[in-house]
């Protein structure tokens, strides 16, 4: 599994997948509502199977293909 994080931003949301920086770290998925939380202080944590997480994961996968990124989701 690749370490680090990737994010994607839309007009009103920012979604982050964080794989951590060390072996065994748990993957976290965070969604920010930029209208309600413009300073990104209160993320909503999503599970991998959450419909919103699946939608944003697909968006990140498409960007990964475009940039030949090896990050693992």
Coordinates of C-alpha atoms in Angstrom, one line a residue:
X1 CA 0.0 0.0 0.0
X2 CA 1.3 3.5 -0.8
X3 CA 1.6 5.9 2.0
X4 CA 0.5 9.5 2.1
X5 CA -2.7 11.1 1.0
X6 CA -4.7 12.4 -2.0
X7 CA -7.5 14.9 -2.2
X8 CA -10.0 16.2 -4.6
X9 CA -12.0 19.4 -4.4
X10 CA -15.3 20.4 -5.9
X11 CA -17.0 23.7 -5.7
X12 CA -18.5 22.9 -2.3
X13 CA -16.5 19.9 -1.0
X14 CA -13.0 18.6 -0.3
X15 CA -12.4 14.9 0.1
X16 CA -9.2 13.4 1.4
X17 CA -8.0 9.8 1.5
X18 CA -5.1 9.5 4.1
X19 CA -3.2 6.2 4.1
X20 CA -0.9 7.4 6.9
X21 CA 2.9 7.6 6.9
X22 CA 3.8 4.3 8.5
X23 CA 3.1 0.6 8.0
X24 CA -0.2 -0.5 9.6
X25 CA -1.7 2.9 9.7
X26 CA -5.5 2.9 9.1
X27 CA -6.9 4.6 6.0
X28 CA -9.0 7.6 6.8
X29 CA -11.5 9.2 4.5
X30 CA -12.5 12.8 5.3
X31 CA -15.1 15.0 3.7
X32 CA -15.3 18.7 4.3
X33 CA -18.4 20.8 3.4
X34 CA -16.7 24.0 2.3
X35 CA -19.8 26.1 2.6
X36 CA -20.5 25.1 6.2
X37 CA -16.8 24.6 7.2
X38 CA -14.7 27.0 5.0
X39 CA -11.6 26.6 7.3
X40 CA -11.8 22.8 7.2
X41 CA -11.8 22.2 10.9
X42 CA -14.6 19.6 11.2
X43 CA -14.3 16.7 8.7
X44 CA -16.9 14.1 8.4
X45 CA -15.2 10.7 8.5
X46 CA -16.5 8.3 5.9
X47 CA -16.2 4.5 5.6
X48 CA -14.9 3.0 2.4
X49 CA -18.3 1.7 1.3
X50 CA -20.2 5.0 1.9
X51 CA -21.9 6.2 -1.3
X52 CA -20.2 9.6 -1.1
X53 CA -16.8 7.9 -0.5
X54 CA -17.3 5.7 -3.5
X55 CA -18.2 8.7 -5.7
X56 CA -15.1 10.7 -4.6
X57 CA -12.9 7.6 -4.8
X58 CA -13.9 7.2 -8.5
X59 CA -13.0 10.9 -9.1
X60 CA -9.5 10.3 -7.5
X61 CA -9.0 7.1 -9.6
X62 CA -9.7 9.1 -12.8
X63 CA -7.1 11.7 -11.7
X64 CA -4.6 9.0 -10.9
X65 CA -4.9 7.6 -14.4
X66 CA -4.4 11.0 -15.9
X67 CA -1.2 11.6 -13.9
X68 CA 0.1 8.0 -13.8
X69 CA -0.1 8.1 -10.0
X70 CA 0.7 4.9 -8.1
X71 CA -1.2 5.8 -4.9
X72 CA -3.4 2.9 -3.8
X73 CA -7.0 3.4 -2.8

